[in-house]
Amino acid sequence: MPLELIAEAVANGLLAGAAYALVALGLTLVYGVLHIVNFAHGALLSVAMFAAWGLHAAFGLDPYTAILPLAVAFFGFGYALQRWVIGPASHGDDGNTLLVTLGLSIVIENALLALFRSDTRTLGGDAGFDVVEIGPMLLSRPRLIGFGVALVTAALLWALLALTDTGRAIRAVAKEKLGAQLCGIDPRHVYAVTFGLGCACLAVAACLLLPTFYVNPRVGNAFVLVAFTIVVLGGMGSIPGALVGGLFVGLVESLGGLLLGESLGQLGIFLIFILVLLLRPTGLFGARA
Amino acid sequence: MLEVRGLRAGYGQVEVLRGLDMAVATGEIVAVLGANGVGKTTLNKVLSGVLPARAGEIHFDGRRLDGAGPDAIVEAGLIHVPEGRRIFPNMSVRENLELGSYRRGRANRRVNLERVFDTFPRLRERARQMAGTLSGGEQQMLAIGRGMMAEPRLLILDEPSLGLSPLLVEEMFALILRLNASGLPILLVEQNVVQSLGIASRGFILENGILAMSGPAAALRDDPQLRRVYLGL
């Protein structure tokens, strides 16, 4: 097999993995702090993609221009959702939280179905097919942009968690809720901020996916299934784990597609997933219990 | 400074505190003593707002604090160093201390950090180390240091000697005296009756959620009944 072909598959896999990583980032953040698997993650991604699509259809707003306003809006949306819907409805019981997010995903999905029907939509135009020539490789321009934005987003998230008081409060509540309360930190606020950050990640991911992908009311689920795999692969709750895991899964999928044929590309993901579970159940970056 | 009147609190059907009265005046060390299960930890949880009071009043510095949340109570300067330390194991010593001033004392964070490091030189040495890797005694220092970062107007110390070696327990009580010498009132909640009454000015003995005995520490130390029940003398 020609070397250029493999190099191109590697590059394309890494680029595709960046979008996975963003979706997984939101999921792992919420899991790490609230200790719940957010079943509404996929449905919220669908909402974000419809929002990005709607901004384009109604105002001609370019998805890349929409990243910042949509991320801010989704942060607020996520904050409100956790603070005034999910939090109060679960009465402090993790089992309830799980069911509430599952219920939310059903409500959201059906609301989208009622509003937009089950039609599949795209941005139209041919911007999604732009390529950039780098050496011998032809790389998709939207994916290249997506890769850069995903890395910047992950770096911003890391800086927020590591360097700001809000970030420290998030990490404090994740491990030691009572201790945090006695420092005057309000866990309800921290949970809502965390959920908001998770939603903001989804908004960024949606804007990056839209130029090369389609949108329909169930589109989020396809990504979230892979994102779950990434979260477990990287270590539940680990930010670097989600980033590295996402890139890795994109890489495996792309190489698998090249070597085994496009339809079997995802086979490799789950093979490696099972191997990780067997050999290192805490994930690549996960802390031992 | 702190006054508790007719306090009732509990969990579900169980009432743990059954009408408790107590007070801490400016500048003093008050010891709240009692065996396991008499309501010491419940009292602390209510005072710090983690558990709501069912009845009664808590007055602190002229403000009513019963019904206030933990953040408002920290804001008022009533700082609780909890039993079991409750430090953040996944964060560095410095970050733990910085979070102590999350709600209160943020403006003086740098100055206070230096002051805590001066009080606990060991913490300065380990400033970059993860708090979870500290020894039990160091973790207790960190928990107290974190409390100091909030510029407490009254410090509640919940079982600070728990799990420490006899030598460290001595050190801990000497430290409490030093903190108090700078004018900080301290509510010391302990099982260690002898040493607590040794440094406190007054003591409250809890039994079954109510006050069994109270008075000047010296008088309690010499009380024949207390000596029989708690000291086995």
XYZ file of C-alpha atoms in Angstrom:
522
model
C 0.000 0.000 0.000
C 1.410 3.420 -0.906
C 2.759 5.356 2.027
C 0.892 8.531 1.051
C -2.410 6.685 1.365
C -1.621 5.560 4.889
C -0.365 9.003 5.870
C -3.559 10.534 4.536
C -5.679 8.020 6.438
C -3.755 8.794 9.636
C -4.202 12.539 9.172
C -7.880 12.237 8.292
C -8.457 9.929 11.238
C -6.895 12.396 13.664
C -8.955 15.205 12.168
C -12.194 13.226 12.463
C -11.235 12.198 15.984
C -11.163 15.826 17.104
C -14.953 16.075 16.779
C -15.374 12.822 18.701
C -13.051 14.179 21.359
C -15.189 17.304 21.818
C -18.372 15.275 22.268
C -16.553 12.963 24.689
C -15.076 15.940 26.563
C -18.533 17.174 27.561
C -19.619 13.686 28.550
C -16.560 12.923 30.655
C -16.648 16.318 32.389
C -20.243 15.804 33.511
C -19.480 12.233 34.564
C -16.366 13.238 36.490
C -18.123 15.915 38.531
C -21.778 14.882 38.809
C -20.943 11.149 38.783
C -23.772 10.441 36.386
C -23.844 9.335 32.773
C -25.746 12.051 30.962
C -28.145 10.174 28.715
C -29.393 13.458 27.224
C -25.962 14.161 25.730
C -26.857 12.815 22.272
C -30.196 14.613 22.141
C -28.505 17.859 23.218
C -25.962 17.426 20.419
C -28.864 17.077 17.972
C -30.357 20.301 19.351
C -27.006 22.067 18.958
C -26.693 20.872 15.366
C -30.221 22.051 14.566
C -29.406 25.373 16.174
C -26.275 25.778 14.031
C -28.208 24.688 10.963
C -31.078 27.054 11.803
C -28.729 30.030 12.228
C -27.326 29.273 8.783
C -30.720 28.739 7.161
C -32.391 31.775 8.729
C -29.585 34.346 8.857
C -26.953 32.879 6.573
C -24.615 32.677 9.563
C -21.504 30.626 8.848
C -21.164 27.736 11.370
C -17.633 28.860 12.265
C -18.872 32.371 13.066
C -21.637 30.773 15.135
C -19.211 28.848 17.388
C -18.763 31.533 20.035
C -22.356 32.801 20.352
C -23.748 29.268 20.219
C -21.281 28.021 22.842
C -22.260 30.885 25.166
C -25.967 30.277 24.566
C -25.573 26.542 25.196
C -23.630 27.170 28.370
C -26.587 29.192 29.641
C -29.055 26.565 28.417
C -27.118 23.754 30.101
C -26.735 25.754 33.310
C -30.486 26.384 33.503
C -31.316 22.782 32.608
C -29.206 21.352 35.435
C -29.971 24.038 38.008
C -33.724 24.217 37.601
C -34.782 20.953 35.918
C -32.387 18.017 36.369
C -31.090 18.989 39.838
C -34.442 19.663 41.523
C -36.119 16.717 39.776
C -33.558 14.211 41.037
C -33.723 15.167 44.746
C -30.033 14.450 45.208
C -30.251 10.795 44.128
C -27.873 9.739 41.339
C -30.284 7.034 40.151
C -32.973 9.665 39.668
C -30.570 11.933 37.777
C -29.887 9.111 35.350
C -33.609 8.615 34.718
C -34.251 12.356 34.411
C -31.575 12.736 31.714
C -32.955 9.674 29.918
C -36.437 11.202 30.049
C -35.076 14.515 28.828
C -33.468 12.832 25.829
C -36.821 11.287 24.841
C -38.634 14.610 25.221
C -35.984 16.506 23.242
C -35.810 13.943 20.450
C -39.574 13.928 19.982
C -39.799 17.699 20.169
C -37.230 17.853 17.361
C -39.215 15.254 15.389
C -42.399 17.290 15.798
C -40.669 20.514 14.773
C -38.441 19.354 11.931
C -39.889 15.934 10.927
C -37.409 13.137 10.440
C -35.932 14.713 7.291
C -32.177 14.789 6.989
C -30.765 18.217 6.243
C -27.370 19.551 5.236
C -25.912 23.024 4.894
C -25.907 22.671 1.117
C -23.238 24.245 -1.047
C -19.879 22.626 -1.553
C -17.853 24.246 1.242
C -17.840 20.826 2.914
C -15.716 19.407 0.095
C -12.922 22.001 0.233
C -9.521 20.400 0.471
C -6.111 21.668 1.439
C -2.959 20.260 -0.084
C -0.259 19.526 2.467
C 2.743 17.804 0.897
C 1.417 14.723 -0.871
C -1.803 14.701 1.144
C -5.218 16.129 0.376
C -6.929 17.054 3.636
C -10.488 18.249 4.153
C -10.480 21.960 5.045
C -13.506 21.803 7.415
C -11.892 18.908 9.272
C -8.601 20.775 9.531
C -10.404 23.780 11.005
C -12.323 21.437 13.281
C -9.114 19.895 14.538
C -7.649 23.277 15.440
C -10.804 24.518 17.134
C -11.181 21.269 19.084
C -7.626 21.541 20.412
C -8.167 25.182 21.391
C -11.433 24.263 23.123
C -9.771 21.459 25.073
C -6.918 23.782 26.067
C -9.368 26.464 27.236
C -11.288 23.889 29.235
C -8.077 22.637 30.821
C -6.998 26.186 31.684
C -10.394 26.918 33.214
C -10.229 23.812 35.395
C -6.591 24.242 36.391
C -6.189 27.977 36.828
C -9.460 29.617 37.878
C -11.293 29.530 41.190
C -14.380 28.209 39.414
C -12.311 25.372 37.953
C -10.824 24.555 41.348
C -14.309 24.573 42.833
C -15.442 22.117 40.129
C -12.584 19.747 40.928
C -13.188 20.159 44.650
C -16.879 19.276 44.421
C -16.049 16.297 42.188
C -13.990 14.635 44.924
C -15.095 16.094 48.244
C -18.529 17.685 48.276
C -18.837 18.304 52.024
C -15.368 19.823 52.219
C -16.272 22.113 49.340
C -19.512 23.204 51.010
C -17.572 24.117 54.139
C -15.411 26.420 51.980
C -18.599 28.186 50.945
C -18.842 26.512 47.526
C -22.434 25.858 46.429
C -22.498 22.419 44.748
C -25.749 23.218 42.927
C -24.011 26.113 41.202
C -20.929 24.011 40.441
C -23.024 21.172 39.011
C -24.893 23.625 36.789
C -21.661 25.267 35.588
C -20.246 21.833 34.774
C -23.352 20.804 32.877
C -23.251 24.139 31.061
C -19.628 23.546 30.060
C -20.576 20.101 28.762
C -23.314 21.668 26.637
C -20.928 24.376 25.386
C -18.586 21.601 24.181
C -21.528 20.116 22.282
C -22.293 23.473 20.670
C -18.695 23.771 19.473
C -18.759 20.186 18.199
C -22.037 20.845 16.379
C -20.628 23.886 14.557
C -17.553 21.893 13.521
C -19.534 18.859 12.356
C -22.178 20.653 10.372
C -20.149 21.598 7.269
C -19.308 17.953 6.542
C -22.225 16.186 8.160
C -26.013 16.025 8.032
C -28.506 16.796 10.738
C -31.693 14.997 11.749
C -33.442 14.545 15.110
C -31.468 11.411 15.975
C -28.065 12.415 14.629
C -26.522 12.962 18.069
C -26.874 9.342 19.113
C -24.381 8.081 16.531
C -21.697 10.322 18.007
C -22.570 9.706 21.616
C -22.226 5.945 21.270
C -18.659 6.473 20.083
C -18.179 9.145 22.753
C -19.169 6.677 25.499
C -16.499 4.334 24.176
C -13.957 7.153 24.258
C -14.866 8.156 27.811
C -14.352 4.596 29.065
C -11.243 4.176 26.924
C -9.624 7.370 28.191
C -10.687 6.866 31.809
C -14.076 8.013 33.119
C -13.867 11.683 34.086
C -10.423 12.326 32.582
C -10.081 15.379 30.316
C -6.766 14.345 28.671
C -8.236 10.843 28.394
C -11.172 12.150 26.362
C -8.892 14.147 24.067
C -6.359 11.385 23.447
C -9.102 8.743 23.336
C -11.063 10.752 20.778
C -8.080 11.221 18.479
C -7.164 7.566 18.909
C -10.652 6.357 18.035
C -10.721 8.578 14.941
C -7.372 7.146 13.931
C -8.440 3.530 14.440
C -11.666 4.099 12.567
C -9.856 5.658 9.624
C -7.098 3.017 9.432
C -9.655 0.271 9.932
C -11.659 1.678 7.070
C -8.578 1.763 4.876
C -7.456 -1.767 5.673
C -10.771 -3.593 6.177
C -13.072 -1.559 3.994
C -15.200 1.461 4.929
C -18.103 -0.517 6.403
C -15.859 -2.373 8.855
C -13.977 0.731 9.983
C -15.687 0.893 13.389
C -14.812 -2.728 14.110
C -11.345 -1.685 15.247
C -12.747 0.768 17.803
C -14.650 -1.896 19.629
C -11.844 -4.451 19.399
C -9.504 -2.009 21.099
C -12.227 -1.020 23.526
C -12.622 -4.641 24.634
C -8.848 -5.040 24.920
C -8.590 -1.941 27.124
C -11.397 -3.192 29.344
C -9.616 -6.534 29.693
C -6.099 -5.220 30.288
C -6.599 -1.784 31.868
C -10.170 -1.453 33.144
C -9.601 2.054 34.548
C -8.933 3.373 31.051
C -5.771 4.955 29.716
C -5.778 7.977 32.051
C -8.177 6.783 34.717
C -7.214 6.806 38.370
C -7.332 3.519 40.217
C -10.303 3.291 42.525
C -20.614 35.758 69.788
C -22.343 32.443 69.002
C -25.557 31.571 70.760
C -27.677 28.467 70.254
C -31.151 28.236 71.770
C -33.501 25.245 71.878
C -31.839 23.606 68.868
C -33.509 20.497 67.491
C -32.255 18.491 64.519
C -32.099 14.935 63.243
C -32.343 12.537 60.348
C -35.708 11.126 59.193
C -37.606 9.763 62.201
C -34.626 10.096 64.518
C -34.178 13.271 66.499
C -30.539 13.635 67.536
C -30.455 17.107 69.055
C -33.363 17.571 71.410
C -33.388 21.191 72.479
C -29.793 22.273 72.919
C -28.627 25.562 74.437
C -25.039 26.737 74.347
C -22.907 29.803 73.703
C -19.386 30.908 72.807
C -18.226 34.358 73.909
C -15.626 36.530 72.187
C -12.075 35.275 72.469
C -12.707 32.057 74.395
C -12.165 28.365 73.715
C -15.308 26.390 74.412
C -15.189 22.617 74.460
C -18.206 20.526 73.470
C -17.603 17.048 74.802
C -19.351 13.742 74.802
C -19.071 10.127 73.759
C -19.843 8.789 70.288
C -23.403 9.274 69.101
C -24.518 12.027 71.483
C -24.975 14.579 68.702
C -21.629 16.377 68.439
C -21.286 15.896 64.688
C -24.965 16.691 64.131
C -24.498 19.941 66.051
C -21.613 20.857 63.768
C -23.573 19.985 60.644
C -26.406 22.256 61.755
C -24.031 25.075 62.700
C -22.398 24.929 59.260
C -25.746 24.757 57.444
C -25.283 21.322 55.879
C -28.187 19.944 57.903
C -31.263 22.147 58.515
C -32.385 22.792 62.080
C -35.915 21.616 62.898
C -36.431 24.140 65.649
C -34.492 26.639 67.697
C -32.320 29.616 66.933
C -28.677 30.186 66.046
C -27.368 33.707 66.542
C -23.894 34.600 65.343
C -22.462 38.057 65.713
C -25.922 39.613 65.835
C -27.227 37.691 62.811
C -29.612 34.760 62.747
C -28.006 31.845 60.938
C -30.536 29.053 61.399
C -31.975 28.413 57.949
C -28.964 29.953 56.190
C -27.052 27.833 53.670
C -23.408 26.771 54.108
C -22.185 29.523 51.760
C -23.938 32.278 53.736
C -22.552 30.862 56.977
C -19.001 30.834 55.583
C -19.609 34.367 54.350
C -20.484 35.400 57.912
C -17.147 34.028 59.140
C -18.320 30.934 61.012
C -15.773 28.436 59.673
C -15.987 24.706 60.264
C -12.950 22.413 60.088
C -14.740 19.092 59.760
C -14.156 15.720 61.303
C -12.141 13.533 58.924
C -10.462 16.661 57.471
C -12.403 16.583 54.185
C -9.484 18.043 52.233
C -9.406 17.763 48.434
C -7.111 14.764 47.841
C -6.801 15.318 44.076
C -5.483 18.861 44.427
C -2.208 20.347 45.596
C -1.735 21.670 49.116
C -1.611 25.208 47.743
C -4.854 24.756 45.789
C -6.556 23.363 48.884
C -5.554 26.471 50.807
C -6.585 28.789 47.985
C -10.046 27.232 47.937
C -10.331 28.057 51.636
C -10.711 31.668 50.511
C -13.231 30.876 47.762
C -16.103 32.639 49.519
C -14.417 34.753 52.170
C -11.015 36.398 52.492
C -10.285 36.353 48.775
C -8.864 39.890 48.759
C -6.150 38.933 51.271
C -5.414 35.519 49.780
C -1.673 36.100 49.298
C -1.095 37.511 52.761
C -3.155 34.796 54.438
C -1.405 32.070 52.453
C 1.939 33.296 53.791
C 0.543 33.417 57.301
C -0.706 29.814 57.076
C 2.663 28.719 55.679
C 4.372 30.487 58.593
C 2.109 28.683 61.056
C 2.625 25.330 59.315
C 6.108 25.281 57.733
C 5.481 21.661 56.754
C 2.700 22.788 54.409
C 5.045 25.242 52.702
C 7.481 22.401 52.020
C 4.677 20.358 50.500
C 2.832 23.180 48.735
C 2.952 21.446 45.347
C 2.274 17.956 46.615
C -1.154 16.343 46.175
C -3.059 16.675 49.452
C -4.096 13.014 49.360
C -0.452 11.960 49.782
C 0.017 13.830 53.079
C 0.197 12.032 56.420
C -2.771 12.205 58.780
C -1.212 14.946 60.890
C -0.304 17.008 57.838
C -3.819 16.604 56.480
C -5.193 17.917 59.768
C -2.846 20.920 59.509
C -4.054 21.468 55.954
C -7.702 21.315 57.020
C -7.078 23.918 59.738
C -4.986 26.020 57.355
C -7.797 25.920 54.806
C -10.159 27.154 57.503
C -7.757 29.976 58.414
C -7.729 31.131 54.793
C -11.373 32.217 55.194
C -10.407 34.695 57.932
C -12.662 33.040 60.520
C -14.421 35.085 63.169
C -15.122 31.825 64.970
C -13.486 28.506 64.207
C -15.227 25.189 64.819
C -12.743 22.335 65.162
C -14.421 18.943 64.898
C -12.319 16.143 66.444
C -8.959 17.641 65.439
C -7.061 15.037 67.486
C -8.820 12.047 65.894
C -6.389 9.514 64.452
C -3.251 11.384 65.499
C -0.381 9.944 67.547
C -0.188 11.084 71.195
C 2.733 13.366 70.347
C 0.808 15.014 67.493
C -2.243 15.358 69.726
C -0.104 17.391 72.156
C 1.058 19.550 69.246
C -2.494 19.995 68.020
C -3.730 21.262 71.379
C -0.740 23.607 71.655
C -1.616 24.932 68.210
C -5.251 25.519 69.206
C -4.023 27.564 72.160
C -1.766 29.591 69.852
C -4.599 30.280 67.390
C -6.782 31.392 70.264
C -4.052 33.614 71.700
C -4.387 35.834 68.619
C -7.981 36.525 69.658
C -9.797 33.883 67.610
C -12.728 32.262 69.442
C -12.752 28.483 69.026
C -15.472 25.912 69.450
C -13.649 22.655 70.078
C -15.713 19.514 69.610
C -13.841 16.543 71.039
C -13.970 13.128 72.615
C -10.654 13.812 74.323
C -12.115 15.159 77.565
C -8.967 15.666 79.656
C -6.899 17.589 77.139
C -9.852 19.610 75.846
C -10.794 20.798 79.326
C -7.114 21.557 79.825
C -7.148 24.322 77.220
C -10.807 25.423 77.199
C -12.254 28.165 79.335
C -15.696 26.568 79.452
C -17.126 23.175 78.613
C -20.449 21.688 77.558
C -21.075 17.995 78.075
C -23.616 16.462 75.686
C -25.612 13.364 76.476
C -28.392 12.060 74.230
C -28.790 15.300 72.352
C -29.194 17.543 75.361
C -26.849 19.371 77.661
C -25.926 17.163 80.598
C -23.502 19.546 82.254
C -21.842 22.861 81.585
C -19.616 25.317 83.324
C -16.063 26.614 83.638
C -13.542 24.048 82.429
C -11.731 23.960 85.755
C -14.947 23.153 87.634
C -15.858 20.403 85.158
C -12.389 18.883 85.491
C -12.931 18.473 89.205
C -16.549 17.341 89.038
C -16.743 13.911 90.691
C -19.543 12.636 88.464
C -17.760 13.687 85.265
C -14.535 12.125 86.477
C -16.366 8.866 87.087
C -18.277 8.758 83.798
C -15.652 10.063 81.368
C -12.339 9.499 83.004
C -13.034 6.255 84.840
C -11.576 7.684 88.040
